[in-house]
Amino acid sequence: MALSHHLHTTRRWCVSLLVAAVAATAFAAGAGAEIVPKADAQGRPITFDVEAPNVDVDWYAALLSAAAHGNEISTVTILIVPESRIGALCGAAAAACYTQTRTGGRIVVPAGKDIRVASTFLHEYGHHLDRNWSVPGVRELNGTPVWWHLRGMAQLLAQGQVAFDYARGWSRAVGEIFAEDYAYAQVGYQYSIPWLAPPDDALKNALLAELGGQQGPLPDIPAAGPLVISRAGTLAARRTQTVPFGLLGPGRRVTFTVTLNGAQRKGARARAEVICNGRRVASRTFTRTIRSRTIDVPNLGPADCTARIVSTAPVRLTFTARLRLAIQA
């Protein structure tokens, strides 16, 4: 999308299992926020807005300080929230998001301390870098000059392989490719652009040098376990709630648990489904007496999938949903 004061980009779920495309939504800071100032190795201030309990802010600060960056680090606020709030703040299945503000930018990331959170956080910081760098003669979003040249973006654009917006999909938006390349160059974790090879050493070293030199020592980054996405909300009459995702390899186990409250009429009132590559792989029906259902499907992937709740009731339903993705042992 075009660069403006309303720019709002999201990081897709990607944990060697999942890529989720989501619609972005506006957000507002919640109650109980604590502003925690930190600094990078050069003393430049970093602002954290903490709205989750027991957050190790020093870990986030050390991660960002070690990543290649410049003075733009002092013009972004990092809002740390419980993972369960990410959907309301960033979109139904987003992992995190970045929004441009009048004074800089704001990143919303989940509370946590593992490689998935680290990669997601740095992807969003890549969007902030993109906002602060420009490629002469090229419209935004466009990454950085050296990256644009070495990635061959001009040729890919001429061939129709990429776009400056999301017209060709999330993974073909120039800004998302840059942000993913940046995050991968820092931590080398799961690369979520399926049609493009991850940055090689030459591109990684050139990008880091362009942004201000080699990265510093990273803090301890624990491995990620199964990915769990929890959502809750209201489902309008005869409407559908979806969580799109992608399984990046074989042997994935998908567990989708939904609880509904609302309609008391007899008969079916909703169903939960998992659809992969256009085929329904599992479905469970809700009735007046059956309010909770679990779909548990092993050995899926690779595939583009959607978990969804489909209402057949004439009134609103409230729901809670939990999507768990794991690599089978």
Short mmCIF file of C-alpha atoms in Angstrom, two decimals:
data_model
loop_
_atom_site.label_atom_id
_atom_site.label_comp_id
_atom_site.label_asym_id
_atom_site.label_seq_id
_atom_site.Cartn_x
_atom_site.Cartn_y
_atom_site.Cartn_z
CA MET A 1 0.00 0.00 0.00
CA ALA A 2 1.11 3.58 -0.51
CA LEU A 3 3.33 5.19 2.09
CA SER A 4 1.25 7.59 4.16
CA HIS A 5 0.48 8.48 7.72
CA HIS A 6 -1.97 5.57 7.64
CA LEU A 7 0.52 2.93 6.49
CA HIS A 8 -0.22 -0.25 8.44
CA THR A 9 1.57 -3.46 7.54
CA THR A 10 1.40 -6.84 9.19
CA ARG A 11 3.79 -9.69 9.73
CA ARG A 12 2.29 -12.99 8.69
CA TRP A 13 2.39 -15.96 10.99
CA CYS A 14 5.40 -18.02 9.98
CA VAL A 15 6.95 -20.60 12.29
CA SER A 16 8.19 -23.16 9.78
CA LEU A 17 4.48 -24.03 9.70
CA LEU A 18 2.38 -21.08 8.94
CA VAL A 19 1.91 -17.99 6.84
CA ALA A 20 -1.27 -16.03 7.54
CA ALA A 21 -2.65 -13.26 5.37
CA VAL A 22 -4.79 -10.80 7.27
CA ALA A 23 -6.58 -7.51 6.91
CA ALA A 24 -5.06 -4.70 8.95
CA THR A 25 -7.14 -2.77 11.48
CA ALA A 26 -6.60 0.40 13.48
CA PHE A 27 -5.50 0.18 17.10
CA ALA A 28 -5.41 2.25 20.25
CA ALA A 29 -3.24 1.87 23.35
CA GLY A 30 -4.96 0.06 26.19
CA ALA A 31 -5.17 0.77 29.86
CA GLY A 32 -2.33 -0.08 32.19
CA ALA A 33 0.44 0.79 29.77
CA GLU A 34 3.95 1.34 31.11
CA ILE A 35 6.44 3.39 29.12
CA VAL A 36 9.87 1.79 29.52
CA PRO A 37 12.82 3.74 28.08
CA LYS A 38 15.89 1.83 26.93
CA ALA A 39 18.94 2.66 24.81
CA ASP A 40 21.01 0.99 22.12
CA ALA A 41 24.77 0.44 22.35
CA GLN A 42 25.42 4.00 21.14
CA GLY A 43 23.05 5.49 23.71
CA ARG A 44 20.23 6.26 21.29
CA PRO A 45 16.87 6.05 23.11
CA ILE A 46 14.39 3.26 22.37
CA THR A 47 10.80 3.56 23.62
CA PHE A 48 8.80 0.55 24.77
CA ASP A 49 5.11 0.70 25.66
CA VAL A 50 4.45 -2.41 27.74
CA GLU A 51 0.90 -3.69 28.16
CA ALA A 52 1.64 -7.31 29.07
CA PRO A 53 2.78 -8.82 32.39
CA ASN A 54 6.25 -10.19 33.07
CA VAL A 55 7.88 -8.87 29.90
CA ASP A 56 11.66 -9.00 29.64
CA VAL A 57 12.06 -5.60 28.01
CA ASP A 58 15.84 -5.87 28.20
CA TRP A 59 15.67 -8.86 25.82
CA TYR A 60 13.70 -6.90 23.22
CA ALA A 61 16.05 -3.93 23.60
CA ALA A 62 19.16 -6.11 23.26
CA LEU A 63 17.73 -7.76 20.15
CA LEU A 64 16.98 -4.46 18.46
CA SER A 65 20.26 -2.92 19.56
CA ALA A 66 22.18 -5.85 18.04
CA ALA A 67 20.32 -5.59 14.73
CA ALA A 68 21.64 -3.24 12.03
CA HIS A 69 19.98 0.15 12.46
CA GLY A 70 20.62 3.89 12.63
CA ASN A 71 19.14 6.99 14.22
CA GLU A 72 15.64 5.92 13.15
CA ILE A 73 15.62 3.63 16.19
CA SER A 74 14.65 6.65 18.29
CA THR A 75 11.54 7.43 16.23
CA VAL A 76 9.68 4.17 16.79
CA THR A 77 7.61 2.99 19.77
CA ILE A 78 7.37 -0.74 20.43
CA LEU A 79 4.03 -1.75 21.93
CA ILE A 80 4.28 -5.16 23.64
CA VAL A 81 0.94 -6.85 24.30
CA PRO A 82 -0.33 -10.35 25.16
CA GLU A 83 -0.52 -12.52 22.07
CA SER A 84 -4.29 -12.78 22.51
CA ARG A 85 -4.61 -9.04 21.76
CA ILE A 86 -2.70 -9.11 18.48
CA GLY A 87 -5.79 -10.05 16.49
CA ALA A 88 -7.78 -7.07 17.75
CA LEU A 89 -4.89 -4.64 17.27
CA CYS A 90 -3.39 -5.89 14.00
CA GLY A 91 -5.84 -8.19 12.24
CA ALA A 92 -7.52 -11.55 12.69
CA ALA A 93 -4.43 -13.73 12.26
CA ALA A 94 -1.56 -11.27 12.23
CA ALA A 95 1.62 -12.02 14.13
CA ALA A 96 2.46 -8.32 14.59
CA CYS A 97 2.12 -5.03 12.72
CA TYR A 98 3.75 -1.68 11.96
CA THR A 99 1.94 1.64 11.62
CA GLN A 100 3.43 4.91 10.47
CA THR A 101 2.71 7.84 12.77
CA ARG A 102 3.23 11.58 12.43
CA THR A 103 6.40 11.44 14.52
CA GLY A 104 7.79 8.09 13.40
CA GLY A 105 6.26 4.66 13.69
CA ARG A 106 4.73 2.14 16.06
CA ILE A 107 5.36 -1.60 16.16
CA VAL A 108 2.90 -3.94 17.88
CA VAL A 109 4.47 -7.27 18.92
CA PRO A 110 3.41 -10.10 21.21
CA ALA A 111 4.95 -10.73 24.59
CA GLY A 112 7.30 -13.67 24.45
CA LYS A 113 10.92 -14.65 24.19
CA ASP A 114 11.74 -17.08 21.40
CA ILE A 115 12.99 -17.18 17.82
CA ARG A 116 9.50 -16.65 16.39
CA VAL A 117 9.00 -13.43 18.36
CA ALA A 118 12.51 -12.27 17.47
CA SER A 119 11.98 -12.80 13.75
CA THR A 120 8.53 -11.20 13.84
CA PHE A 121 9.81 -8.19 15.77
CA LEU A 122 12.69 -7.60 13.37
CA HIS A 123 10.41 -8.00 10.34
CA GLU A 124 8.29 -5.14 11.65
CA TYR A 125 11.40 -3.07 12.33
CA GLY A 126 12.32 -3.68 8.70
CA HIS A 127 9.17 -1.74 7.76
CA HIS A 128 10.35 1.14 9.94
CA LEU A 129 13.72 1.09 8.19
CA ASP A 130 11.96 1.07 4.82
CA ARG A 131 10.03 4.17 5.83
CA ASN A 132 13.29 5.95 6.66
CA TRP A 133 15.23 4.96 3.53
CA SER A 134 14.48 5.71 -0.09
CA VAL A 135 15.63 4.53 -3.49
CA PRO A 136 16.14 7.50 -5.85
CA GLY A 137 13.54 7.63 -8.59
CA VAL A 138 11.51 4.71 -7.20
CA ARG A 139 8.16 5.02 -5.45
CA GLU A 140 7.76 3.75 -1.92
CA LEU A 141 7.79 1.20 -0.45
CA ASN A 142 11.16 0.26 -1.93
CA GLY A 143 13.63 -0.92 0.70
CA THR A 144 17.15 0.52 0.49
CA PRO A 145 19.27 1.35 -2.60
CA VAL A 146 21.82 -1.49 -2.28
CA TRP A 147 19.10 -4.02 -1.44
CA TRP A 148 16.94 -2.84 -4.38
CA HIS A 149 19.84 -3.31 -6.79
CA LEU A 150 21.15 -6.65 -5.49
CA ARG A 151 17.67 -8.18 -5.22
CA GLY A 152 16.97 -7.22 -8.83
CA MET A 153 13.74 -5.51 -7.85
CA ALA A 154 13.58 -3.33 -10.95
CA GLN A 155 13.63 -6.42 -13.18
CA LEU A 156 11.12 -8.28 -11.03
CA LEU A 157 8.86 -5.25 -11.16
CA ALA A 158 9.15 -5.00 -14.95
CA GLN A 159 8.27 -8.71 -15.22
CA GLY A 160 5.19 -8.25 -13.04
CA GLN A 161 6.60 -10.53 -10.34
CA VAL A 162 6.26 -7.93 -7.57
CA ALA A 163 4.20 -4.84 -6.79
CA PHE A 164 4.48 -1.82 -4.53
CA ASP A 165 1.15 -2.74 -2.94
CA TYR A 166 -0.62 -6.02 -2.17
CA ALA A 167 -2.26 -6.43 -5.57
CA ARG A 168 -0.20 -9.59 -6.22
CA GLY A 169 -0.42 -10.87 -2.67
CA TRP A 170 1.50 -10.37 0.55
CA SER A 171 4.58 -12.31 -0.51
CA ARG A 172 5.02 -10.22 -3.67
CA ALA A 173 4.79 -6.79 -2.05
CA VAL A 174 8.17 -5.06 -2.27
CA GLY A 175 7.94 -3.75 1.30
CA GLU A 176 7.23 -7.19 2.73
CA ILE A 177 10.12 -8.79 0.83
CA PHE A 178 12.49 -6.15 2.18
CA ALA A 179 11.23 -6.59 5.75
CA GLU A 180 11.52 -10.37 5.50
CA ASP A 181 15.03 -10.13 4.03
CA TYR A 182 16.05 -7.81 6.86
CA ALA A 183 14.71 -10.13 9.58
CA TYR A 184 16.29 -13.18 7.94
CA ALA A 185 19.64 -11.40 7.65
CA GLN A 186 19.61 -10.82 11.41
CA VAL A 187 18.43 -14.15 12.86
CA GLY A 188 18.30 -16.58 9.90
CA TYR A 189 14.92 -17.94 10.95
CA GLN A 190 12.08 -19.25 8.79
CA TYR A 191 11.83 -17.32 5.51
CA SER A 192 8.21 -16.71 4.58
CA ILE A 193 8.51 -15.61 0.93
CA PRO A 194 7.89 -19.01 -0.71
CA TRP A 195 8.66 -18.06 -4.30
CA LEU A 196 11.99 -16.33 -3.59
CA ALA A 197 15.24 -17.71 -2.20
CA PRO A 198 16.33 -16.29 1.17
CA PRO A 199 19.14 -13.72 1.17
CA ASP A 200 22.54 -15.30 0.51
CA ASP A 201 25.66 -14.24 2.38
CA ALA A 202 26.56 -11.60 -0.21
CA LEU A 203 23.16 -9.91 0.02
CA LYS A 204 23.08 -10.24 3.80
CA ASN A 205 26.52 -8.69 4.26
CA ALA A 206 25.80 -5.89 1.78
CA LEU A 207 22.50 -5.04 3.45
CA LEU A 208 23.99 -5.01 6.93
CA ALA A 209 26.88 -2.84 5.75
CA GLU A 210 24.50 -0.43 4.04
CA LEU A 211 22.45 -0.09 7.22
CA GLY A 212 25.43 0.75 9.37
CA GLY A 213 27.80 -2.18 9.68
CA GLN A 214 27.73 -5.72 10.99
CA GLN A 215 25.24 -6.60 13.67
CA GLY A 216 26.26 -6.85 17.29
CA PRO A 217 26.05 -9.96 19.49
CA LEU A 218 22.47 -11.21 19.69
CA PRO A 219 20.92 -12.03 23.08
CA ASP A 220 20.00 -15.61 23.88
CA ILE A 221 17.06 -16.57 21.63
CA PRO A 222 15.21 -19.75 22.70
CA ALA A 223 13.74 -22.07 20.09
CA ALA A 224 10.06 -21.78 19.25
CA GLY A 225 7.54 -24.46 20.16
CA PRO A 226 4.16 -25.11 18.54
CA LEU A 227 2.36 -22.01 17.38
CA VAL A 228 -0.93 -21.24 19.13
CA ILE A 229 -3.27 -18.48 17.95
CA SER A 230 -6.11 -17.57 20.31
CA ARG A 231 -8.98 -15.39 19.17
CA ALA A 232 -12.33 -14.29 20.61
CA GLY A 233 -15.10 -12.07 19.34
CA THR A 234 -18.59 -11.76 17.90
CA LEU A 235 -19.80 -13.49 14.75
CA ALA A 236 -22.66 -11.69 13.00
CA ALA A 237 -25.70 -13.62 11.81
CA ARG A 238 -24.85 -15.96 8.94
CA ARG A 239 -21.35 -14.58 8.61
CA THR A 240 -17.94 -16.26 8.57
CA GLN A 241 -14.81 -15.74 10.66
CA THR A 242 -11.61 -16.90 8.94
CA VAL A 243 -7.98 -17.50 9.91
CA PRO A 244 -5.97 -18.09 6.73
CA PHE A 245 -2.59 -19.80 7.07
CA GLY A 246 -0.07 -21.78 5.08
CA LEU A 247 1.71 -24.99 6.00
CA LEU A 248 5.23 -24.67 4.62
CA GLY A 249 6.16 -28.35 4.77
CA PRO A 250 4.79 -31.87 5.25
CA GLY A 251 3.88 -33.58 8.52
CA ARG A 252 2.03 -30.67 10.14
CA ARG A 253 -0.69 -31.22 12.73
CA VAL A 254 -3.53 -28.69 12.82
CA THR A 255 -5.80 -28.49 15.87
CA PHE A 256 -8.70 -26.04 15.75
CA THR A 257 -10.91 -25.70 18.85
CA VAL A 258 -13.98 -23.44 18.83
CA THR A 259 -16.55 -22.64 21.53
CA LEU A 260 -19.76 -20.76 20.64
CA ASN A 261 -22.42 -19.05 22.70
CA GLY A 262 -25.59 -17.33 21.52
CA ALA A 263 -28.36 -18.91 19.52
CA GLN A 264 -30.62 -21.38 21.32
CA ARG A 265 -32.67 -22.58 18.35
CA LYS A 266 -32.90 -26.25 17.52
CA GLY A 267 -30.71 -27.79 14.85
CA ALA A 268 -27.35 -26.76 13.45
CA ARG A 269 -26.33 -23.18 14.10
CA ALA A 270 -22.71 -23.10 12.90
CA ARG A 271 -19.81 -25.22 11.77
CA ALA A 272 -16.04 -25.16 12.12
CA GLU A 273 -13.94 -26.08 9.09
CA VAL A 274 -10.37 -26.49 7.96
CA ILE A 275 -9.84 -26.05 4.22
CA CYS A 276 -6.50 -26.70 2.50
CA ASN A 277 -5.72 -26.11 -1.18
CA GLY A 278 -9.40 -25.54 -1.88
CA ARG A 279 -10.50 -28.82 -0.28
CA ARG A 280 -12.38 -29.19 3.00
CA VAL A 281 -10.25 -31.55 5.09
CA ALA A 282 -12.44 -31.50 8.21
CA SER A 283 -15.71 -30.03 9.46
CA ARG A 284 -17.58 -30.08 12.78
CA THR A 285 -21.16 -28.88 13.39
CA PHE A 286 -22.47 -26.95 16.38
CA THR A 287 -26.01 -27.39 17.71
CA ARG A 288 -27.94 -25.93 20.62
CA THR A 289 -26.48 -28.57 22.93
CA ILE A 290 -23.03 -28.92 21.36
CA ARG A 291 -21.22 -25.63 21.86
CA SER A 292 -17.61 -26.73 21.64
CA ARG A 293 -15.89 -28.59 18.83
CA THR A 294 -12.29 -29.61 18.07
CA ILE A 295 -10.85 -30.44 14.68
CA ASP A 296 -7.56 -32.34 14.92
CA VAL A 297 -5.95 -33.21 11.59
CA PRO A 298 -2.47 -34.82 11.32
CA ASN A 299 -0.11 -35.11 8.36
CA LEU A 300 -1.07 -31.95 6.50
CA GLY A 301 1.10 -29.77 4.29
CA PRO A 302 2.53 -28.23 2.41
CA ALA A 303 -0.67 -26.31 1.71
CA ASP A 304 -2.49 -23.00 1.75
CA CYS A 305 -5.23 -23.36 4.36
CA THR A 306 -8.02 -21.56 6.16
CA ALA A 307 -9.60 -22.32 9.52
CA ARG A 308 -13.06 -20.82 9.71
CA ILE A 309 -16.27 -20.58 11.69
CA VAL A 310 -19.41 -20.39 9.54
CA SER A 311 -22.60 -19.16 11.21
CA THR A 312 -25.99 -20.49 10.08
CA ALA A 313 -27.83 -18.78 12.93
CA PRO A 314 -30.10 -15.71 12.46
CA VAL A 315 -28.55 -13.96 15.47
CA ARG A 316 -25.09 -12.99 16.62
CA LEU A 317 -22.85 -15.58 18.23
CA THR A 318 -19.87 -15.03 20.48
CA PHE A 319 -16.88 -17.28 19.97
CA THR A 320 -13.50 -18.26 21.29
CA ALA A 321 -11.11 -20.07 18.97
CA ARG A 322 -7.70 -21.67 19.39
CA LEU A 323 -5.60 -22.73 16.41
CA ARG A 324 -2.52 -24.82 17.16
CA LEU A 325 0.06 -25.81 14.56
CA ALA A 326 2.87 -28.21 15.29
CA ILE A 327 5.42 -30.33 13.50
CA GLN A 328 4.69 -33.97 14.22
CA ALA A 329 7.43 -35.95 15.91
#
